[in-house]
Coordinates of C-alpha atoms in Angstrom, one line a residue:
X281 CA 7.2 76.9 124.9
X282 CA 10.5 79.1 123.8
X283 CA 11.5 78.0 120.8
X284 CA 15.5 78.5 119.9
X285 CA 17.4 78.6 116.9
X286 CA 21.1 78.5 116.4
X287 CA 22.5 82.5 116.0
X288 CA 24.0 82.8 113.5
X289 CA 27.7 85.1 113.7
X290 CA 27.9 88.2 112.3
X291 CA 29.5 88.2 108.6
X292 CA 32.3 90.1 110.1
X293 CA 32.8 87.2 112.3
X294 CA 33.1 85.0 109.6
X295 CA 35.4 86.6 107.4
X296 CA 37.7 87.3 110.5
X297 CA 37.8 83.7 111.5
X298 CA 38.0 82.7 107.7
X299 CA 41.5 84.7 107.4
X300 CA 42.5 83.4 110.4
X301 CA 42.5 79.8 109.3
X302 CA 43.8 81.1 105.9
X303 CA 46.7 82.4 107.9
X304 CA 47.0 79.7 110.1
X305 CA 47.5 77.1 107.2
X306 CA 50.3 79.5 105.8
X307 CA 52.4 79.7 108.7
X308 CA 52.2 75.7 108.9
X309 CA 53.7 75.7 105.2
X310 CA 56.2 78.3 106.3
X311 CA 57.4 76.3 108.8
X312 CA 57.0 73.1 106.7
X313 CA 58.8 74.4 103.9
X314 CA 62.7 75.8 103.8
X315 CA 63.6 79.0 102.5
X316 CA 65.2 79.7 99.7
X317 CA 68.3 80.1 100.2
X318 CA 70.5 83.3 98.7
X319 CA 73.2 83.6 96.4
X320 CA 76.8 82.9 98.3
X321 CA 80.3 83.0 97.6
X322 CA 81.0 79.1 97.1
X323 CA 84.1 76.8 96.1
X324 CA 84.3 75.2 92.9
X325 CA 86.1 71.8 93.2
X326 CA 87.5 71.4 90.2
X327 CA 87.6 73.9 87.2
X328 CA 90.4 72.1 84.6
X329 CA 93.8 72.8 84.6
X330 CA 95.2 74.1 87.9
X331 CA 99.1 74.6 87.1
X332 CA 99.3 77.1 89.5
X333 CA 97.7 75.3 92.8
X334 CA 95.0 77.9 92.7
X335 CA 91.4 77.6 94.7
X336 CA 88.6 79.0 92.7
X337 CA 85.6 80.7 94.4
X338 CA 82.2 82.0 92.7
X339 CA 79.9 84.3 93.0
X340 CA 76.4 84.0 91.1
X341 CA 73.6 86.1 92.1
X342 CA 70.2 84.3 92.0
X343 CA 68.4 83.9 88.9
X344 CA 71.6 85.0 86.9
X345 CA 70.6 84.1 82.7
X346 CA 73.2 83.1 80.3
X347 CA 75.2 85.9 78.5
X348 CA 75.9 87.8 81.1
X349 CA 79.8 89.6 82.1
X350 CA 82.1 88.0 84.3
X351 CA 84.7 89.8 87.0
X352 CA 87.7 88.0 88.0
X353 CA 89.2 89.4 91.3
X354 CA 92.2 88.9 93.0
X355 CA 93.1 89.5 96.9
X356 CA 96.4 90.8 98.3
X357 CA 99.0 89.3 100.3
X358 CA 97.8 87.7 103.6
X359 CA 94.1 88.0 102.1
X360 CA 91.8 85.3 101.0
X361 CA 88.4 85.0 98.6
X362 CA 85.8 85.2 101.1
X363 CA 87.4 88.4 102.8
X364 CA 87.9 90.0 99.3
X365 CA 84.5 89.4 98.5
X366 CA 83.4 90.5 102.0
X367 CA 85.3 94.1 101.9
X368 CA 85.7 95.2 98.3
X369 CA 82.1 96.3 97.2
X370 CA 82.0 94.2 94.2
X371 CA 79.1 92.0 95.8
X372 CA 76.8 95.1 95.2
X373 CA 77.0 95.4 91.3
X374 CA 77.3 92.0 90.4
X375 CA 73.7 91.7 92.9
X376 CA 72.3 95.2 90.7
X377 CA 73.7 94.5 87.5
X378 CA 73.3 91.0 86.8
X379 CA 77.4 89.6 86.3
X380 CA 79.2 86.6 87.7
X381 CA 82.6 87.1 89.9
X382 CA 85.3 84.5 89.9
X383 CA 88.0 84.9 93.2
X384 CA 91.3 83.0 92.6
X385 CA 92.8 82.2 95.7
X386 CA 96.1 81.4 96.1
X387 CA 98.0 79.9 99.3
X388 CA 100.9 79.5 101.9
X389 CA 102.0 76.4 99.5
X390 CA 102.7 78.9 96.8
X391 CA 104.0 81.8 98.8
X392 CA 104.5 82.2 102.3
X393 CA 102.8 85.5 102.6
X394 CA 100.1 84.3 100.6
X395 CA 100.5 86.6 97.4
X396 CA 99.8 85.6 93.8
X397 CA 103.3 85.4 92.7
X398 CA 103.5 88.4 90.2
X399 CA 106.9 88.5 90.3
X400 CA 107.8 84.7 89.1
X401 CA 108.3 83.8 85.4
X402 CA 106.8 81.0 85.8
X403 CA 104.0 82.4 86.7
X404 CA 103.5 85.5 84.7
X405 CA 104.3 83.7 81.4
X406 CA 101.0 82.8 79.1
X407 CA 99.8 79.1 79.5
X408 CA 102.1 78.8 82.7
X409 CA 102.0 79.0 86.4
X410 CA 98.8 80.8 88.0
X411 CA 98.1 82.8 84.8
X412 CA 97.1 79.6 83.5
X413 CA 95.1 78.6 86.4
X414 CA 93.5 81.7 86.4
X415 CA 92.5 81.2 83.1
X416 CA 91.4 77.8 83.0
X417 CA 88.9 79.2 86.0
X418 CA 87.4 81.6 83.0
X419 CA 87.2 79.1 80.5
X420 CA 85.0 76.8 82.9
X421 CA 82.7 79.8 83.7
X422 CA 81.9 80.4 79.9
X423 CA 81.4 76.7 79.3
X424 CA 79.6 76.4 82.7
X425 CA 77.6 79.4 83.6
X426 CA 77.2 80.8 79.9
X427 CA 79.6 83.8 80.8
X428 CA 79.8 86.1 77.6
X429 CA 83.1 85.4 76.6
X430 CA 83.6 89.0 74.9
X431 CA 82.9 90.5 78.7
X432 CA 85.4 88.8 80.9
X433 CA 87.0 91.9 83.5
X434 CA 90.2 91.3 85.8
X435 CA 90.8 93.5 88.9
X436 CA 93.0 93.1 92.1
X437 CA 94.8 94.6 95.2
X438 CA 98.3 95.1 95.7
X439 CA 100.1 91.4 94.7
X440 CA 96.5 90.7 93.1
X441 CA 96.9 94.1 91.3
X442 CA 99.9 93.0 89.7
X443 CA 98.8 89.7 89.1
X444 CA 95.5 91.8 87.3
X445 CA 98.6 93.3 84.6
X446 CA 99.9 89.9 84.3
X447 CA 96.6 88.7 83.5
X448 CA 95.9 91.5 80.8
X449 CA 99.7 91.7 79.6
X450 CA 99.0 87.4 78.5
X451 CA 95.6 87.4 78.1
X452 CA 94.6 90.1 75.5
X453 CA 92.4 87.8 73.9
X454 CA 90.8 87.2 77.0
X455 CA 90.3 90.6 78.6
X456 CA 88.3 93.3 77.7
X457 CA 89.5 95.4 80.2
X458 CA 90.8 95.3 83.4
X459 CA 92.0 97.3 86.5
X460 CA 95.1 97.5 89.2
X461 CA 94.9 98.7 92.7
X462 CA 98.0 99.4 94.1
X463 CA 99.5 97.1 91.6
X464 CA 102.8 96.8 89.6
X465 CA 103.5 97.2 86.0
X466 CA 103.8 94.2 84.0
X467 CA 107.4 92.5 84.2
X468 CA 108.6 95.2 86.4
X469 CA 110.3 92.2 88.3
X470 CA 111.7 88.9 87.3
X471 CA 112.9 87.8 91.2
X472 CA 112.1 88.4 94.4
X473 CA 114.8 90.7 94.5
X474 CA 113.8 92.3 91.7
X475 CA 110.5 92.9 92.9
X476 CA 111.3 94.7 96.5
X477 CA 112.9 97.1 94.5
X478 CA 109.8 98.0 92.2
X479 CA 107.6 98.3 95.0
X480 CA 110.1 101.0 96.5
X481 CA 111.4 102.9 93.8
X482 CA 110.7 103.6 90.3
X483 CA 112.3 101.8 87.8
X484 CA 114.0 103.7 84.7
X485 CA 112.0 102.5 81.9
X486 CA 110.5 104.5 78.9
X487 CA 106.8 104.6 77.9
X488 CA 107.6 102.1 74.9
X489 CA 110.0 100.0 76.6
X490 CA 106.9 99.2 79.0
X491 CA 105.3 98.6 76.1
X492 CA 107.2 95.8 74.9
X493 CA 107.6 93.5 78.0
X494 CA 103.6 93.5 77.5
X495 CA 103.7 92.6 73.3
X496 CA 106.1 90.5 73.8
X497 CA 103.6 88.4 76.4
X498 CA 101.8 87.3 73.6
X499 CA 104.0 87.5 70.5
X500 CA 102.2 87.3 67.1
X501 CA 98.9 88.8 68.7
X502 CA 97.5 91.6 66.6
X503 CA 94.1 92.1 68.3
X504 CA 93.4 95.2 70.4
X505 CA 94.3 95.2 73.9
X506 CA 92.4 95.7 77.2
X507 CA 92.1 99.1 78.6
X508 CA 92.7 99.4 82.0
X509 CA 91.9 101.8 85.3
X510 CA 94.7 102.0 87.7
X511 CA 94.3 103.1 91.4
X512 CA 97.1 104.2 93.6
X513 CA 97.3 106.0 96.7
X514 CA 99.6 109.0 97.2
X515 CA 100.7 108.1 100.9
X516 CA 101.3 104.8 99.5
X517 CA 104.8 103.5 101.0
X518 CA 104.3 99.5 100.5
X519 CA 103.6 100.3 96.4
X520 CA 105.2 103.5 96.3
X521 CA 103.3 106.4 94.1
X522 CA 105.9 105.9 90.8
X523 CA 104.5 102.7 90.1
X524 CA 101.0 104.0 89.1
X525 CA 103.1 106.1 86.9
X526 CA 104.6 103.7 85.2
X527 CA 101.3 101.6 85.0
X528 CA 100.1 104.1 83.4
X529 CA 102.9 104.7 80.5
X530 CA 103.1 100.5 80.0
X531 CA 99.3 100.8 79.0
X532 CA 98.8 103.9 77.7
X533 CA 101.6 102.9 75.2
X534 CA 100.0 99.7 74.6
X535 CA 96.6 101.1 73.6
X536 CA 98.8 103.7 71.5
X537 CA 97.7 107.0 73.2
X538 CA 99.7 109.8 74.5
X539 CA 101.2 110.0 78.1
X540 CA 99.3 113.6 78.8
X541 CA 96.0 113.1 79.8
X542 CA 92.6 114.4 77.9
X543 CA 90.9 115.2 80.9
X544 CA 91.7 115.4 84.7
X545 CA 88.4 115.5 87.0
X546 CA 88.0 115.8 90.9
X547 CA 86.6 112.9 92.6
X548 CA 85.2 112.3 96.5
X549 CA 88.0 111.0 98.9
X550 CA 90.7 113.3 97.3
X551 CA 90.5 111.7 94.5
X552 CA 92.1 112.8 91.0
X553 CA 91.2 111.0 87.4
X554 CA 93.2 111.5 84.9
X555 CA 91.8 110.2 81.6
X556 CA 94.1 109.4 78.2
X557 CA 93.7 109.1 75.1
X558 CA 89.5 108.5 74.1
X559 CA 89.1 106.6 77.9
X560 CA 91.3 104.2 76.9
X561 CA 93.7 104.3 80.3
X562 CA 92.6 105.7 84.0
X563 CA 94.5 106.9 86.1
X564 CA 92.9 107.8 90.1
X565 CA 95.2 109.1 92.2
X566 CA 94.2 109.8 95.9
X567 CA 95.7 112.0 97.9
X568 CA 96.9 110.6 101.1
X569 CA 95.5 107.5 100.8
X570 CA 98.3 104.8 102.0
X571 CA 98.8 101.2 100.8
X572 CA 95.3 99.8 99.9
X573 CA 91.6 99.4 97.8
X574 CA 89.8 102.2 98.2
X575 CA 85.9 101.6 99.3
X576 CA 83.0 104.2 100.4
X577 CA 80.7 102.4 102.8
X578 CA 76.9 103.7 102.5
X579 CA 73.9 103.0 100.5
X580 CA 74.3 105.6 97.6
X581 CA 74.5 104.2 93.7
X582 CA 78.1 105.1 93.9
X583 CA 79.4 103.9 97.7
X584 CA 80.2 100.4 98.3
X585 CA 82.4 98.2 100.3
X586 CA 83.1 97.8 104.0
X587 CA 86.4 99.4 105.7
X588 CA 88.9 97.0 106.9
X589 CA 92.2 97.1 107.0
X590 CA 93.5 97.9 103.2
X591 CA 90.1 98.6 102.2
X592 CA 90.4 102.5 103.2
X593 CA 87.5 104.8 103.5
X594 CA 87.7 107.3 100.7
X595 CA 85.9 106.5 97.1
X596 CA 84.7 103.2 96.0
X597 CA 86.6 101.8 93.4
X598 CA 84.2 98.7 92.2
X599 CA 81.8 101.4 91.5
X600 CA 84.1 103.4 89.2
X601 CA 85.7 100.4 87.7
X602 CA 81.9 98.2 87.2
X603 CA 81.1 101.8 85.1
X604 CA 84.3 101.9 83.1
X605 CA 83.8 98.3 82.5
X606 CA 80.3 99.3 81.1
X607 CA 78.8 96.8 83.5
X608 CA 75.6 99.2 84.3
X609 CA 74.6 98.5 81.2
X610 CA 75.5 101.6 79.1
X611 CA 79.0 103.4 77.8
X612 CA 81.3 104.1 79.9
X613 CA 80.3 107.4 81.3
X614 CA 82.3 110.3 83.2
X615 CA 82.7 109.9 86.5
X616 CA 80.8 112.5 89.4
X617 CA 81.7 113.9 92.5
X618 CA 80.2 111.1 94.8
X619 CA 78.6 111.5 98.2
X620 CA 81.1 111.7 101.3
X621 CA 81.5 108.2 103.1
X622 CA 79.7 106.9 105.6
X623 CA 82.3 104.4 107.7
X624 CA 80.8 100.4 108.1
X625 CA 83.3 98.2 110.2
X626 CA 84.5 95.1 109.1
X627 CA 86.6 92.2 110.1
X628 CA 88.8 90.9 107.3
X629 CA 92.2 89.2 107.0
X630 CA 94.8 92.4 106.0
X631 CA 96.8 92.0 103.0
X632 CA 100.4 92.8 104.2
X633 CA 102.0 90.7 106.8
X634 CA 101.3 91.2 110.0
X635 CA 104.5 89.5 111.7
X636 CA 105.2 89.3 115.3
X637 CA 108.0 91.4 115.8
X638 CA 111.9 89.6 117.3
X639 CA 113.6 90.9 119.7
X640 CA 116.0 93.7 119.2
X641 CA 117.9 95.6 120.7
X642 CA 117.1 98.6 122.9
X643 CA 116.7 101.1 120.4
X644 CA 117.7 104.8 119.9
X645 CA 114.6 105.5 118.6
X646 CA 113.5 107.1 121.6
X647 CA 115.9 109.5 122.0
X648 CA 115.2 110.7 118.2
X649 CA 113.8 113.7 117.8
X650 CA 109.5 113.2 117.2
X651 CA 109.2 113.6 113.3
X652 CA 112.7 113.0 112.6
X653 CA 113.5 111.0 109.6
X654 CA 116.4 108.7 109.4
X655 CA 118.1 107.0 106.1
X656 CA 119.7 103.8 106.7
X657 CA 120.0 99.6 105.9
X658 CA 117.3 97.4 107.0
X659 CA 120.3 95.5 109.5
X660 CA 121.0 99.2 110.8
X661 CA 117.1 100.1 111.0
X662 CA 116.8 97.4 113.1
X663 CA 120.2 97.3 115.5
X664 CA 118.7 100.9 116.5
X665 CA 115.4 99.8 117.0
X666 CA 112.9 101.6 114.2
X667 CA 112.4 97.9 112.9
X668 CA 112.3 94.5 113.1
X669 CA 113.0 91.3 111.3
X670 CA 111.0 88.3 110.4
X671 CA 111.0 85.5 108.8
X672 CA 114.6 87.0 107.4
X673 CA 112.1 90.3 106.4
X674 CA 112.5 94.0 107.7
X675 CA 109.5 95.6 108.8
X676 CA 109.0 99.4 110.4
X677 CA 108.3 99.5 114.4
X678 CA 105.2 100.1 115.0
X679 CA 103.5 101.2 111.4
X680 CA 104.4 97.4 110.6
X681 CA 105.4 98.9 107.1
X682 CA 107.1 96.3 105.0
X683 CA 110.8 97.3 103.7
X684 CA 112.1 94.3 102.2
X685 CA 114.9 91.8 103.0
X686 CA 116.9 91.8 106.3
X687 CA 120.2 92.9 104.7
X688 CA 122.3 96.1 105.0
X689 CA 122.6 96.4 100.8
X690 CA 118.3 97.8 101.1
X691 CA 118.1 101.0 102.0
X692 CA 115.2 103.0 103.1
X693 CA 114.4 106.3 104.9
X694 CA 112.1 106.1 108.2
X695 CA 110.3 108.8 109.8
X696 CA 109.2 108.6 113.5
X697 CA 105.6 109.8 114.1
X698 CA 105.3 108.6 117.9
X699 CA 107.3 107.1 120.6
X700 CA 108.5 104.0 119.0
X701 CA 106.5 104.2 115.8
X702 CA 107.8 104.6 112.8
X703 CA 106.3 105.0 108.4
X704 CA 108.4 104.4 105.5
X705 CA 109.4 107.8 104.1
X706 CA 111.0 107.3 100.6
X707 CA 111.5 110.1 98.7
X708 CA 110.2 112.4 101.9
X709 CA 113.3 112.5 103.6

């Protein structure tokens, strides 16, 4: 008689089937059991007083304590939150960091391009308009997030650049620091009129008269005043170049320093900083670099951003600006050479209008001379075909440049680079 026993599996055997059930149970809670979801870029109902019929978007990265900085930025023309947020590269440092970002958005309803409305009294003077909004959108995040209210930053593009100097011209208490890309000087217009012709020309103003319009926003205030970075392209003919300048002598005159820079440095993406007084005023000018925020896609410390139209590949800004901010968590250091840029698509709403051209005439343009450049009114630009109107606006053919109101009292010089394309060439012609 053959007597069996039960074999007994090799302890190898065991411990393989032992970690399979171990792993089998897991993936049963995995699929049980949501993820957590990540950090995103979300609308906040209501925030207080909205005077200005502004939409308020937040950004808090996961796990973010109390105490910690807030950014406020604000898009361009045409642009909205989610494609600011998307493009600019400030995602990145508020993600390594450990800071909060608030994105204003403004609407149709206000303006019909979409732009904060820089330009309007109404909305440029403290407790009024969209400043106020804007502000009321900080207030909430210090009472609701536990934002440190002595670390509150402002920074914007184009109509949001401007609206950046409105915000630090009112809001001195509020600001610590702020920065403009392709922006306009505080008060540099009053009227819509006013305002096509700051973004075109310079406007004849001394170092301390700029200096008033912004004491004056806040009379009786004797506290210090933000310091502030200011970005403008070279190539720049929506903003032109002279309004960087004169940025730069409204703030430096405000923080009380000399209009001759202490330092000039070379930057990646043609870039030039020029530093005044004890870091107290930037200015980065970038050779030609047109109408824009500049960004550096790639995964270096000091490239952000994604490369969309008006977010040019060249240096990223957020980088610089998180830094002079002292948002890495030490001073604010010297800027280095960076690596060159490595270019990401992206798909983002531009921030100039895009109009559909109206019919005009059969133009001369193609019997002009390839790189010839013509000065002229916007009703003549267009009667000879290097532009177009609409919506009672002049825009160049083919570059899409904007050049103000349909009218024959704006004048502006255009150059043509291609058959039926023309650039604005102020100051070139």
């Amino acid at each position: 008689m053959v007597t069996s026993f039960p074999v007994r599996p090799p302890r190898a055997a065991l411990a393989l089937t032992t970690l399979l059930l171990v792993l089998a149970g897991l993936l049963g809670t995995a699929l049980i059991t949501p993820p957590a979801r990540a950090a995103s870029l979300t609308q906040v109902g209501s925030f207080g007083s909205n005077p200005g019929n502004l939409a308020m978007y937040a950004y808090r990265p996961d796990n973010l304590p109390a105490g910690r900085p807030l950014v406020v930025l604000l898009h361009g023309c045409t642009q909205n939150a989610s494609g600011y947020f998307a493009n600019s590269g400030w995602r990145k440092y508020a993600d390594q960091w450990g800071f909060a970002l608030v994105l204003p958005q403004t609407s149709s309803a206000n303006n019909s391009s979409s732009c904060f409305n820089w330009f309007q009294t109404g909305d440029t003077t403290r407790g009024q308009g969209e400043a106020a909004s804007i502000r009321a959108m900080v207030a909430y995040a210090v009472a609701t997030y536990g934002t440190d209210p002595a670390r509150v930053y402002v920074s914007g593009l184009s109509a949001g650049g401007a609206m950046s100097a409105v915000m630090l011209a009112t809001y001195p208490d509020v600001f610590a620091a702020g920065s403009v890309g392709a922006g306009l000087a505080y008060r540099c217009a009053s009227s819509l009129t006013e305002a096509s012709g700051c973004q075109y020309g310079p406007t004849n103003r001394t170092p301390q008269q700029w200096g008033d319009l912004v004491r004056n926003a806040y009379s009786g205030y004797s506290g210090p005043y933000p310091r502030v970075a200011v970005w403008q392209g070279q190539s720049d003919y929506t903003v032109v170049p002279a309004n960087g300048a004169q940025l730069r002598d409204q703030w430096t005159n405000v923080r009380g320093v000399s209009q001759t820079p202490t330092a000039t440095r070379s930057l990646t993406g043609g870039t030039t900083l020029k530093v005044y007084g004890d870091d107290d005023v930037r200015l980065y000018e970038i050779s030609g670099m047109g109408h824009g925020l500049p960004v550096d896609p790639g995964g270096a410390a000091d490239q952000c951003g994604a490369t969309a139209a008006y977010f040019p590949d060249t240096i990223c800004s957020a980088y610089h600006d998180a830094r002079f901010f002292g948002l890495d968590g030490g001073a604010q250091p010297s800027p280095s050479p960076s690596a060159s840029p490595s270019p990401s698509p992206s798909v983002t709403p531009s921030p100039s209008p895009s109009p559909s051209p109206s019919p005009s005439p059969s133009s001369s343009s193609s019997a002009t001379p390839p790189g010839a450049c013509v000065r002229a009114g916007n009703y003549a630009h267009t009667t000879a075909g290097r532009a177009y109107q609409s919506g009672g606006y002049t825009y160049a053919k083919g570059s899409n440049d904007p050049m103000g109101l349909w009218n024959t009292f704006i004048t502006h010089a255009l150059r043509q680079t291609g058959p039926d394309y023309w650039v604005l060439a102020d100051g070139q012609c």
